[in-house]
mmCIF file of C-alpha atoms in Angstrom:
data_model
loop_
_atom_site.group_PDB
_atom_site.id
_atom_site.type_symbol
_atom_site.label_atom_id
_atom_site.label_comp_id
_atom_site.label_asym_id
_atom_site.label_seq_id
_atom_site.Cartn_x
_atom_site.Cartn_y
_atom_site.Cartn_z
ATOM 1 C CA GLN A 121 -1.328 -6.609 -13.053
ATOM 2 C CA LEU A 122 -2.093 -2.945 -12.315
ATOM 3 C CA GLN A 123 -0.654 -1.946 -15.685
ATOM 4 C CA LYS A 124 -2.958 -4.436 -17.453
ATOM 5 C CA ASP A 125 -5.962 -3.025 -15.582
ATOM 6 C CA LEU A 126 -4.944 0.497 -16.615
ATOM 7 C CA GLU A 127 -4.636 -0.506 -20.289
ATOM 8 C CA GLU A 128 -8.099 -2.093 -20.220
ATOM 9 C CA VAL A 129 -9.625 1.007 -18.594
ATOM 10 C CA LYS A 130 -8.027 3.213 -21.284
ATOM 11 C CA GLU A 131 -9.513 0.983 -23.996
ATOM 12 C CA LEU A 132 -12.964 1.224 -22.414
ATOM 13 C CA LEU A 133 -12.570 4.990 -22.087
ATOM 14 C CA VAL A 134 -12.034 5.286 -25.849
ATOM 15 C CA LYS A 135 -15.273 3.348 -26.503
ATOM 16 C CA ALA A 136 -17.406 5.069 -23.853
ATOM 17 C CA THR A 137 -19.672 7.922 -24.969
ATOM 18 C CA ARG A 138 -22.023 8.494 -22.036
ATOM 19 C CA LYS A 139 -20.817 11.036 -19.481
ATOM 20 C CA ARG A 140 -21.511 8.887 -16.421
ATOM 21 C CA VAL A 141 -19.682 5.910 -17.865
ATOM 22 C CA ARG A 142 -16.734 8.121 -18.800
ATOM 23 C CA ASP A 143 -16.694 9.574 -15.264
ATOM 24 C CA VAL A 144 -16.471 6.066 -13.792
ATOM 25 C CA LEU A 145 -13.640 5.141 -16.121
ATOM 26 C CA VAL A 146 -11.713 8.391 -15.582
ATOM 27 C CA THR A 147 -11.923 7.903 -11.798
ATOM 28 C CA GLU A 148 -10.659 4.335 -12.123
ATOM 29 C CA LYS A 149 -7.881 5.478 -14.495
ATOM 30 C CA HIS A 150 -6.616 8.116 -12.014
ATOM 31 C CA LYS A 151 -6.782 5.604 -9.162
ATOM 32 C CA LEU A 152 -4.734 3.014 -11.061
ATOM 33 C CA GLU A 153 -2.187 5.610 -12.188
ATOM 34 C CA LEU A 154 -1.752 6.696 -8.549
ATOM 35 C CA GLU A 155 -1.245 3.091 -7.392
ATOM 36 C CA ILE A 156 1.318 2.426 -10.135
ATOM 37 C CA LYS A 157 3.144 5.686 -9.334
ATOM 38 C CA ASN A 158 3.417 4.817 -5.628
ATOM 39 C CA GLN A 159 4.623 1.265 -6.121
ATOM 40 C CA PRO A 160 8.135 0.612 -4.828
ATOM 41 C CA PRO A 161 10.684 0.696 -7.675
ATOM 42 C CA PRO A 162 11.513 -2.769 -9.090
ATOM 43 C CA LYS A 163 14.708 -4.308 -7.804
ATOM 44 C CA PRO A 164 17.510 -5.140 -10.241
ATOM 45 C CA LYS A 165 16.966 -8.595 -11.696
ATOM 46 C CA ASP A 166 20.093 -10.143 -10.167
ATOM 47 C CA VAL A 167 19.145 -8.882 -6.670
ATOM 48 C CA ALA A 168 15.544 -10.062 -7.082
ATOM 49 C CA GLU A 169 16.709 -13.475 -8.314
ATOM 50 C CA GLU A 170 19.190 -13.757 -5.463
ATOM 51 C CA GLU A 171 16.502 -12.964 -2.903
ATOM 52 C CA LYS A 172 14.102 -15.392 -4.544
ATOM 53 C CA SER A 173 16.621 -18.217 -4.488
ATOM 54 C CA SER A 174 17.515 -17.510 -0.859
ATOM 55 C CA LEU A 175 13.888 -17.654 0.271
ATOM 56 C CA GLY A 176 13.083 -21.304 -0.472
ATOM 57 C CA GLY A 177 9.660 -22.766 0.331
ATOM 58 C CA TYR A 178 6.647 -20.850 -0.917
ATOM 59 C CA THR A 179 5.341 -17.381 -0.161
ATOM 60 C CA VAL A 180 2.057 -16.581 1.587
ATOM 61 C CA LYS A 181 0.424 -13.158 1.279
ATOM 62 C CA ILE A 182 -0.756 -11.821 4.647
ATOM 63 C CA ASN A 183 -4.262 -10.339 4.564
ATOM 64 C CA ASN A 184 -5.212 -10.295 8.238
ATOM 65 C CA TYR A 185 -3.982 -7.523 10.500
ATOM 66 C CA GLY A 186 -5.074 -5.074 13.159
ATOM 67 C CA TRP A 187 -4.103 -1.451 13.576
ATOM 68 C CA ASP A 188 -4.375 1.510 15.879
ATOM 69 C CA GLN A 189 -2.622 4.840 16.312
ATOM 70 C CA SER A 190 -1.143 7.263 18.786
ATOM 71 C CA ASP A 191 -0.311 10.927 18.193
ATOM 72 C CA LYS A 192 3.052 9.995 16.663
ATOM 73 C CA PHE A 193 2.653 6.480 15.245
ATOM 74 C CA VAL A 194 0.347 4.292 13.185
ATOM 75 C CA LYS A 195 0.772 0.716 14.467
ATOM 76 C CA ILE A 196 0.012 -2.386 12.386
ATOM 77 C CA TYR A 197 -0.224 -5.720 14.218
ATOM 78 C CA ILE A 198 0.428 -8.917 12.208
ATOM 79 C CA SER A 199 -0.077 -12.271 13.963
ATOM 80 C CA LEU A 200 2.473 -14.965 12.994
ATOM 81 C CA ASN A 201 2.857 -18.001 15.228
ATOM 82 C CA GLY A 202 6.447 -18.556 16.364
ATOM 83 C CA VAL A 203 7.879 -15.475 14.645
ATOM 84 C CA GLN A 204 9.883 -14.600 17.781
ATOM 85 C CA LYS A 205 12.018 -17.735 17.238
ATOM 86 C CA LEU A 206 13.405 -16.469 13.912
ATOM 87 C CA PRO A 207 16.732 -14.618 13.550
ATOM 88 C CA ALA A 208 16.010 -10.867 13.541
ATOM 89 C CA GLU A 209 17.328 -10.510 9.962
ATOM 90 C CA ASN A 210 14.546 -12.851 8.730
ATOM 91 C CA VAL A 211 11.963 -10.160 9.493
ATOM 92 C CA GLN A 212 12.456 -7.253 7.089
ATOM 93 C CA VAL A 213 10.380 -4.115 6.546
ATOM 94 C CA ASN A 214 11.121 -1.574 3.805
ATOM 95 C CA PHE A 215 9.533 1.863 4.194
ATOM 96 C CA THR A 216 8.931 4.693 1.725
ATOM 97 C CA GLU A 217 7.116 7.944 2.477
ATOM 98 C CA ARG A 218 3.767 6.471 1.378
ATOM 99 C CA SER A 219 4.255 2.677 1.597
ATOM 100 C CA PHE A 220 5.861 -0.245 3.385
ATOM 101 C CA ASP A 221 6.358 -3.923 2.680
ATOM 102 C CA LEU A 222 7.032 -6.696 5.170
ATOM 103 C CA LEU A 223 8.912 -9.919 4.393
ATOM 104 C CA VAL A 224 9.211 -12.752 6.922
ATOM 105 C CA LYS A 225 11.584 -15.451 5.689
ATOM 106 C CA ASN A 226 11.453 -19.156 6.421
ATOM 107 C CA LEU A 227 8.849 -19.267 9.182
ATOM 108 C CA ASN A 228 7.850 -22.936 9.536
ATOM 109 C CA GLY A 229 9.015 -23.556 5.959
ATOM 110 C CA LYS A 230 7.043 -20.648 4.460
ATOM 111 C CA ASN A 231 7.715 -17.004 3.631
ATOM 112 C CA TYR A 232 5.153 -14.313 4.443
ATOM 113 C CA THR A 233 4.699 -10.950 2.731
ATOM 114 C CA MET A 234 2.476 -7.921 3.241
ATOM 115 C CA THR A 235 2.502 -4.716 1.194
ATOM 116 C CA PHE A 236 0.739 -1.409 1.847
ATOM 117 C CA ASN A 237 0.851 1.160 -0.972
ATOM 118 C CA ASN A 238 -0.766 4.628 -0.978
ATOM 119 C CA LEU A 239 -0.729 5.167 2.787
ATOM 120 C CA LEU A 240 -3.282 7.810 3.726
ATOM 121 C CA LYS A 241 -0.636 10.327 4.819
ATOM 122 C CA PRO A 242 3.175 10.547 4.547
ATOM 123 C CA ILE A 243 5.361 8.793 7.102
ATOM 124 C CA SER A 244 8.954 9.331 8.237
ATOM 125 C CA VAL A 245 11.121 6.547 6.780
ATOM 126 C CA GLU A 246 13.883 7.137 9.358
ATOM 127 C CA GLY A 247 11.473 7.172 12.310
ATOM 128 C CA SER A 248 9.574 4.021 11.294
ATOM 129 C CA SER A 249 10.547 0.553 12.524
ATOM 130 C CA ARG A 250 9.347 -2.939 13.337
ATOM 131 C CA LYS A 251 9.258 -4.896 16.587
ATOM 132 C CA ILE A 252 9.152 -8.678 16.970
ATOM 133 C CA LYS A 253 6.882 -9.853 19.780
ATOM 134 C CA THR A 254 5.548 -13.263 20.801
ATOM 135 C CA ASP A 255 3.592 -14.608 17.790
ATOM 136 C CA MET A 256 3.386 -11.090 16.340
ATOM 137 C CA VAL A 257 5.189 -8.486 14.237
ATOM 138 C CA LEU A 258 4.442 -4.860 15.099
ATOM 139 C CA VAL A 259 5.098 -2.345 12.301
ATOM 140 C CA MET A 260 5.503 1.215 13.625
ATOM 141 C CA CYS A 261 4.932 3.923 10.986
ATOM 142 C CA LYS A 262 6.082 7.311 12.305
ATOM 143 C CA LYS A 263 3.658 10.042 11.268
ATOM 144 C CA LYS A 264 5.196 13.079 9.571
ATOM 145 C CA ARG A 265 2.448 15.203 11.100
ATOM 146 C CA GLU A 266 0.732 14.502 14.391
ATOM 147 C CA GLU A 267 -2.825 14.163 13.135
ATOM 148 C CA LYS A 268 -5.515 11.486 13.249
ATOM 149 C CA TRP A 269 -5.762 8.969 10.384
ATOM 150 C CA ASP A 270 -9.313 7.868 9.485
ATOM 151 C CA CYS A 271 -7.993 4.763 7.714
ATOM 152 C CA LEU A 272 -4.688 3.277 6.571
ATOM 153 C CA THR A 273 -4.668 3.890 2.822
ATOM 154 C CA GLN A 274 -5.941 6.355 0.247
ATOM 155 C CA VAL A 275 -7.817 3.544 -1.507
ATOM 156 C CA GLU A 276 -9.713 2.720 1.715
ATOM 157 C CA LYS A 277 -10.653 6.386 2.089
ATOM 158 C CA GLU A 278 -11.956 6.609 -1.495
ATOM 159 C CA SER A 279 -13.886 3.365 -1.033
ATOM 160 C CA LYS A 280 -15.562 4.681 2.148
ATOM 161 C CA GLU A 281 -16.456 7.970 0.462
ATOM 162 C CA LYS A 282 -17.975 6.181 -2.543
ATOM 163 C CA GLU A 283 -19.958 3.863 -0.279
ATOM 164 C CA LYS A 284 -21.263 6.840 1.699
ATOM 165 C CA ALA A 285 -22.188 8.696 -1.485
ATOM 166 C CA ALA A 286 -24.028 5.641 -2.803
ATOM 167 C CA TYR A 287 -26.428 5.657 0.135
ATOM 168 C CA ASP A 288 -26.634 9.400 0.821
ATOM 169 C CA THR A 289 -28.050 10.366 -2.562
ATOM 170 C CA THR A 290 -31.712 11.303 -2.958
ATOM 171 C CA ASP A 291 -31.746 10.330 -6.640
ATOM 172 C CA PRO A 292 -32.287 6.522 -6.921
ATOM 173 C CA SER A 293 -30.611 6.322 -10.341
ATOM 174 C CA GLU A 294 -27.622 8.243 -8.977
ATOM 175 C CA GLY A 295 -27.407 5.785 -6.075
ATOM 176 C CA LEU A 296 -27.417 2.840 -8.474
ATOM 177 C CA MET A 297 -24.679 4.456 -10.564
ATOM 178 C CA ASN A 298 -22.547 4.987 -7.461
ATOM 179 C CA ILE A 299 -22.969 1.344 -6.462
ATOM 180 C CA LEU A 300 -21.952 0.293 -9.984
ATOM 181 C CA LYS A 301 -18.918 2.573 -9.756
ATOM 182 C CA LYS A 302 -17.936 0.921 -6.459
ATOM 183 C CA MET A 303 -18.387 -2.562 -7.936
ATOM 184 C CA TYR A 304 -16.348 -1.580 -10.987
ATOM 185 C CA ALA A 305 -13.547 0.014 -8.936
ATOM 186 C CA GLU A 306 -13.201 -2.969 -6.609
ATOM 187 C CA GLY A 307 -14.011 -5.774 -9.052
ATOM 188 C CA ASP A 308 -11.659 -8.102 -10.861
ATOM 189 C CA ASP A 309 -11.272 -8.247 -14.643
ATOM 190 C CA GLU A 310 -14.329 -10.504 -15.002
ATOM 191 C CA MET A 311 -16.516 -8.097 -13.006
ATOM 192 C CA LYS A 312 -15.339 -5.141 -15.127
ATOM 193 C CA ARG A 313 -16.101 -7.023 -18.339
ATOM 194 C CA THR A 314 -19.577 -7.929 -17.037
ATOM 195 C CA ILE A 315 -20.396 -4.323 -16.103
ATOM 196 C CA ASN A 316 -19.045 -3.053 -19.411
ATOM 197 C CA LYS A 317 -21.177 -5.608 -21.325
ATOM 198 C CA ALA A 318 -24.270 -4.479 -19.417
ATOM 199 C CA TRP A 319 -23.551 -0.833 -20.325
ATOM 200 C CA VAL A 320 -23.128 -1.726 -23.991
ATOM 201 C CA GLU A 321 -26.393 -3.703 -24.047
ATOM 202 C CA SER A 322 -28.187 -0.859 -22.260
ATOM 203 C CA ARG A 323 -26.938 1.645 -24.858
ATOM 204 C CA GLU A 324 -28.040 -0.631 -27.705
ATOM 205 C CA LYS A 325 -31.550 -0.892 -26.226
ATOM 206 C CA GLN A 326 -31.727 2.901 -25.816
ATOM 207 C CA TYR A 327 -30.519 3.364 -29.379
ATOM 208 C CA LYS A 328 -33.151 0.980 -30.768
ATOM 209 C CA GLY A 329 -35.829 2.656 -28.671
ATOM 210 C CA ASP A 330 -34.950 6.087 -30.107
ATOM 211 C CA ILE A 331 -35.438 5.046 -33.738
ATOM 212 C CA PRO A 332 -38.971 5.940 -34.950
ATOM 213 C CA MET A 333 -40.801 3.039 -36.606
ATOM 214 C CA ASP A 334 -42.631 3.547 -39.896
ATOM 215 C CA ILE A 335 -46.053 1.917 -39.730
#
C-alpha cells in the first residue's frame, strides 16, 4: 500500500509545476520513502504461510492504546480482555531499533495485531520486552538514550509540527497551504486525488485569466 502511494506521489510530482505544490509532494515522497525503509523485512513465504495457517480465525488491528514513559522506558498499554488466560507464547512482540509489532494469537477466537514503525527515537532491542497483565499487554521499549519523548513516532511529530505551522503563520494563504499539505499527507487515495484535481482546476483558471482577450 505504501509503495502504491509513493508511485502516485512520484507521478504527481512529474506533472506539478508550481513550487508550493512540488514542495508538498516532495515532503510526502520523503515521508513515504522513510516509512517504507523502516518497515520490518518481509518474512520468507513459507514461514509467513505457516504462521498464517497456524493463526486461524480472523485478525483484528488494534488502534486503541495508552502510553507513558520513565527515564529508561517508553511504555505502551494495550487493553485486551482475558489476555492473561492465554499461553505466554501466544503473545509475541518483535522489536527493531525503530519499530515493534505485537501479535496476540487466538484470543476468544480472534488474532490481534499492532505495528509501530518510525519510532521517534532508537530503542534497545535486547532491553525491550512485554508483560502480560490482567486484561492488558504492556510493551516496554528500552530507550537507547535517557531523554524525554514528545510523542511515539516520527510521523506524529511531523504531523504536530505541520499543524502548529498551519496556525502560527501570519500569511492567510500560507496557512491555507499548510492545512492542505496536512490534509494531503494524512488523506487516503481519494483525498489525494480530490486535492490534486482542485490544484489542476485552479491552475487552468489562472492560465485562462492570464491570456489577454482581443476586443
